[in-house]
Amino acid sequence: MRYFLDAFGSLKTSFTNLMRRPTTVQFPTEKRVRAERYRSSFALLHDEAGDELCIGCLQCERICPSQVIAIKAAGKKESPVTGKKRGYADDFILDLNACIYCELCVQVCPTDAIVMTREPEVPAYGREDLVLTMAKLYANEKSKPRAWSDGTKLMEMQEKNKPADAPKKPHAAHAEKPAAEAKPVVDSKTATDNAPRIESKPADAPTAANAGSISISEAAKPADPASGGAPSA
Ligand code: SF4
Ligand code: SF4
C-alpha cells in the first residue's frame, strides 16, 4: 500500500511541474531582463574635456579586499587638456578572475574614474584573458553600458542610511568645499563586507588637483613625495 502512495505522490509532483510555467528560458534566443544593479565588468572614464579622470591615488587598490587591482602611479604631470599639473596613473590592471564585485573600488574613488559595466567580458579560454589592462578598461568606457552607480551615488546612498544626527559628507567629486575636507573614508578593515562601512571621521581626499596629499584610511601609507603626488604602494 505504501508503495502505491509513494508512486502516486511522485506522479502528482511530476504532473504539477509539467503544467507550471517554466522558470528557464531558451537562451540565447530568449534573454532574461537583468536586475537594475547587475554589474559584471569595469571601465575607466574620461571627463567631458577628454582628460583621464583617474589621478592614480591608489585608493581603489588599497581598499580592494581581493587585492586584484595593481596601479602604477605616474605622479603629477601636466594635463594635456588643461595644462595644469595633476596626478595620473601610468598603468592600471584589474584581474577579474578573483573580483568579488563588492564595488568598494568604485565607492572610494574620489573622482568617479572607475565604474562597473552591465555587459560581461567575452567568455575566455584562459585566466589571462580576464585580466583587464588599462587600455581595455578605457575601451570599455565606450563599448559597454555602465552599471547603475558610481562613487558619488554609492556615497549618497550610504549617507541617506546614516542616523539623522550623523554628519553628512558629500562625495569628493561633487563637494563644494575642497575635496580634502569632504571625502569620507572607507575603513579597509571592513572591506570584506559586501555592505561597506564608512568611518565618520573626516579625511583628506584627492582631486585631480591635489592627488599628492591624500589620506585614505588608517591602513593607508603616507603619501610619497617622490612619486610626484600619489601615495606610494
Ligand atoms: S569590486 Fe571589490 S573585489 Fe572587485 S576590484 Fe573592486 S574592490 Fe576589488
Ligand atoms: S581610486 Fe579612482 S582615481 Fe584613485 S587610482 Fe583608483 S580609479 Fe584612479
Coordinates of C-alpha atoms and ligand atoms in Angstrom, one line a residue:
M1 CA 0.0 0.0 0.0
R2 CA 2.8 2.4 1.0
Y3 CA 4.4 1.7 -2.4
F4 CA 1.3 2.9 -4.3
L5 CA 1.1 6.0 -2.1
D6 CA 4.7 6.9 -2.8
A7 CA 4.2 6.3 -6.5
F8 CA 1.1 8.4 -6.5
G9 CA 2.9 11.2 -4.7
S10 CA 5.8 11.1 -7.3
L11 CA 3.3 11.2 -10.2
K12 CA 1.5 14.1 -8.6
T13 CA 4.8 16.1 -8.3
S14 CA 5.7 15.3 -11.9
F15 CA 2.3 16.4 -13.3
T16 CA 2.3 19.6 -11.2
N17 CA 5.7 20.6 -12.5
L18 CA 4.7 19.5 -16.1
M19 CA 1.9 22.1 -16.0
R20 CA 3.5 25.0 -14.4
R21 CA 5.2 27.8 -16.2
P22 CA 8.9 27.0 -16.8
T23 CA 11.5 29.1 -14.9
T24 CA 14.1 28.6 -17.5
V25 CA 14.4 30.5 -20.8
Q26 CA 15.6 29.4 -24.2
F27 CA 18.9 31.2 -24.2
P28 CA 20.3 32.7 -26.4
T29 CA 17.1 33.3 -28.4
E30 CA 15.4 34.5 -25.2
K31 CA 17.2 36.5 -22.7
R32 CA 16.3 37.4 -19.1
V33 CA 15.9 41.0 -18.1
R34 CA 18.9 41.7 -15.8
A35 CA 18.4 43.3 -12.4
E36 CA 18.8 47.0 -12.2
R37 CA 22.0 46.8 -10.2
Y38 CA 23.5 44.0 -12.3
R39 CA 27.3 44.6 -12.8
S40 CA 29.9 42.4 -14.4
S41 CA 33.0 44.3 -15.5
F42 CA 34.7 47.6 -15.2
A43 CA 35.6 50.8 -17.1
L44 CA 37.8 53.7 -16.6
L45 CA 36.4 57.1 -17.6
H46 CA 37.5 60.4 -19.1
D47 CA 36.0 63.8 -18.1
E48 CA 34.0 65.9 -20.5
A49 CA 37.1 67.5 -21.9
G50 CA 38.7 64.2 -22.6
D51 CA 41.2 64.1 -19.8
E52 CA 41.6 60.9 -17.8
L53 CA 39.6 61.0 -14.6
C54 CA 42.0 58.6 -12.7
I55 CA 44.5 60.5 -10.7
G56 CA 46.5 57.5 -9.6
C57 CA 45.7 57.9 -5.9
L58 CA 45.7 54.2 -5.3
Q59 CA 42.6 54.3 -3.0
C60 CA 40.8 51.6 -5.1
E61 CA 43.9 49.4 -5.0
R62 CA 44.2 49.7 -1.2
I63 CA 40.5 49.1 -0.4
C64 CA 40.2 46.0 -2.7
P65 CA 39.6 43.0 -0.4
S66 CA 40.7 40.6 -3.2
Q67 CA 43.8 42.6 -4.0
V68 CA 43.1 42.3 -7.7
I69 CA 44.0 45.9 -8.6
A70 CA 47.5 47.0 -9.4
I71 CA 48.2 50.6 -10.3
K72 CA 51.5 52.2 -11.3
A73 CA 51.1 55.9 -10.2
A74 CA 52.7 58.4 -12.5
G75 CA 52.8 61.2 -10.0
K76 CA 52.0 64.7 -11.0
K77 CA 52.2 65.5 -14.7
E78 CA 51.0 68.4 -16.9
S79 CA 47.5 67.7 -18.2
P80 CA 47.4 67.6 -22.0
V81 CA 43.9 69.1 -21.8
T82 CA 44.1 71.9 -19.1
G83 CA 47.9 72.3 -18.9
K84 CA 47.7 72.1 -15.1
K85 CA 49.7 69.6 -13.1
R86 CA 47.7 66.7 -11.7
G87 CA 48.1 63.1 -10.8
Y88 CA 47.8 60.3 -13.4
A89 CA 48.2 56.5 -13.4
D90 CA 50.8 55.1 -15.8
D91 CA 49.4 51.6 -15.6
F92 CA 46.2 50.1 -14.2
I93 CA 45.5 46.4 -14.1
L94 CA 42.3 44.8 -12.7
D95 CA 42.2 41.0 -12.5
L96 CA 38.5 39.9 -12.9
N97 CA 39.3 36.3 -12.0
A98 CA 39.2 37.0 -8.3
C99 CA 37.0 40.0 -8.2
I100 CA 34.0 39.6 -5.8
Y101 CA 32.1 42.5 -7.3
C102 CA 31.8 44.3 -4.0
E103 CA 32.1 47.7 -5.7
L104 CA 34.3 49.1 -2.9
C105 CA 36.8 50.3 -5.5
V106 CA 34.0 52.3 -7.2
Q107 CA 32.8 53.7 -3.9
V108 CA 36.1 55.1 -2.7
C109 CA 37.2 56.6 -6.0
P110 CA 37.3 60.4 -5.3
T111 CA 36.9 61.4 -9.0
D112 CA 34.4 58.7 -10.1
A113 CA 37.0 57.5 -12.5
I114 CA 36.3 53.8 -12.2
V115 CA 32.8 52.4 -12.7
M116 CA 31.3 49.0 -13.3
T117 CA 29.6 47.9 -16.5
R118 CA 26.5 45.9 -17.2
E119 CA 27.9 43.8 -20.0
P120 CA 30.2 41.0 -19.2
E121 CA 33.5 40.3 -20.8
V122 CA 33.6 37.8 -23.6
P123 CA 33.9 34.2 -22.2
A124 CA 37.6 33.4 -22.0
Y125 CA 39.8 30.4 -22.7
G126 CA 42.4 31.3 -20.2
R127 CA 42.7 33.3 -16.9
E128 CA 44.9 35.8 -18.5
D129 CA 42.1 36.9 -20.9
L130 CA 40.1 38.1 -17.8
V131 CA 42.9 40.4 -16.7
L132 CA 41.7 43.9 -17.6
T133 CA 44.5 46.2 -18.8
M134 CA 44.4 50.0 -18.7
A135 CA 43.7 50.0 -22.5
K136 CA 40.9 47.5 -22.1
L137 CA 39.4 49.5 -19.2
Y138 CA 39.4 52.7 -21.2
A139 CA 38.0 50.8 -24.2
N140 CA 35.1 49.6 -22.0
E141 CA 34.1 53.2 -21.4
K142 CA 32.7 53.4 -24.9
S143 CA 31.9 49.8 -25.7
K144 CA 30.0 48.7 -22.6
P145 CA 26.9 50.2 -20.9
R146 CA 27.5 51.4 -17.4
A147 CA 26.0 49.9 -14.3
W148 CA 23.7 52.0 -12.2
S149 CA 26.2 53.6 -9.8
D150 CA 29.4 55.5 -9.5
G151 CA 31.3 56.6 -6.4
T152 CA 29.0 59.6 -5.9
K153 CA 25.8 57.6 -6.0
L154 CA 27.1 55.0 -3.6
M155 CA 28.3 57.5 -1.1
E156 CA 24.9 59.4 -1.3
M157 CA 23.1 56.1 -0.8
Q158 CA 25.2 55.4 2.3
E159 CA 24.8 58.9 3.7
K160 CA 21.0 58.5 3.5
N161 CA 21.1 55.5 5.7
K162 CA 23.1 57.3 8.4
P163 CA 21.3 58.4 11.6
A164 CA 19.8 61.9 11.3
D165 CA 22.4 63.4 13.8
A166 CA 25.4 61.9 11.9
P167 CA 27.4 64.5 9.9
K168 CA 26.6 64.3 6.2
K169 CA 29.5 64.3 3.8
P170 CA 29.2 64.7 0.1
H171 CA 31.3 62.7 -2.3
A172 CA 34.6 64.5 -3.1
A173 CA 33.8 64.7 -6.8
H174 CA 30.8 66.9 -6.1
A175 CA 31.8 68.6 -2.9
E176 CA 31.5 72.4 -2.7
K177 CA 34.3 72.6 -0.2
P178 CA 37.7 71.4 -1.1
A179 CA 37.6 67.6 -1.5
A180 CA 40.2 67.2 1.1
E181 CA 37.6 68.2 3.7
A182 CA 34.7 66.5 2.3
K183 CA 35.5 62.9 1.4
P184 CA 34.6 60.3 4.0
V185 CA 36.9 57.3 4.3
V186 CA 36.1 53.6 3.8
D187 CA 37.6 51.6 6.6
S188 CA 39.6 48.9 4.8
K189 CA 39.4 46.6 7.8
T190 CA 35.8 46.0 6.9
A191 CA 36.4 45.7 3.3
T192 CA 35.4 42.1 3.1
D193 CA 31.8 43.0 3.9
N194 CA 29.6 43.5 0.9
A195 CA 27.9 46.4 2.7
P196 CA 30.9 48.7 3.3
R197 CA 31.1 50.9 6.4
I198 CA 32.4 54.4 6.2
E199 CA 34.3 55.9 9.1
S200 CA 32.7 59.1 10.3
K201 CA 35.9 60.9 10.9
P202 CA 36.9 63.3 8.1
A203 CA 39.9 62.5 6.0
D204 CA 41.8 64.0 3.2
A205 CA 40.6 63.1 -0.3
P206 CA 42.4 63.7 -3.5
T207 CA 41.1 65.5 -6.5
A208 CA 42.7 65.9 -9.9
A209 CA 44.4 68.9 -8.5
N210 CA 45.6 67.6 -5.1
A211 CA 46.4 64.0 -5.8
G212 CA 49.6 64.3 -3.9
S213 CA 48.1 64.9 -0.4
I214 CA 45.6 62.2 0.2
S215 CA 45.0 60.4 3.5
I216 CA 42.7 57.5 2.8
S217 CA 42.4 55.4 5.9
E218 CA 44.3 54.2 9.0
A219 CA 45.7 51.4 6.9
A220 CA 46.9 53.7 4.2
K221 CA 50.5 54.6 3.8
P222 CA 51.6 58.2 3.8
A223 CA 52.0 60.0 0.5
D224 CA 55.3 59.6 -1.1
P225 CA 56.5 62.9 -2.3
A226 CA 59.0 61.2 -4.7
S227 CA 56.1 59.7 -6.6
G228 CA 55.0 63.2 -7.6
G229 CA 51.7 63.1 -5.8
A230 CA 50.1 59.7 -5.4
P231 CA 50.9 57.8 -2.2
S232 CA 53.4 55.0 -2.5
A233 CA 52.1 51.5 -2.9
Ligands
SF4_1 S1 34.7 45.1 -7.0 FE1 35.7 44.7 -5.0 S2 36.9 42.8 -5.4 FE2 36.4 43.7 -7.4 S3 38.1 45.0 -7.9 FE3 36.6 46.3 -6.9 S4 37.2 46.3 -4.7 FE4 38.2 44.6 -5.7
SF4_2 S1 40.5 55.5 -6.7 FE1 39.9 56.3 -8.7 S2 41.3 58.0 -9.0 FE2 42.2 56.7 -7.4 S3 43.6 55.3 -8.5 FE3 41.6 54.3 -8.3 S4 40.4 54.8 -10.2 FE4 42.2 56.2 -10.1

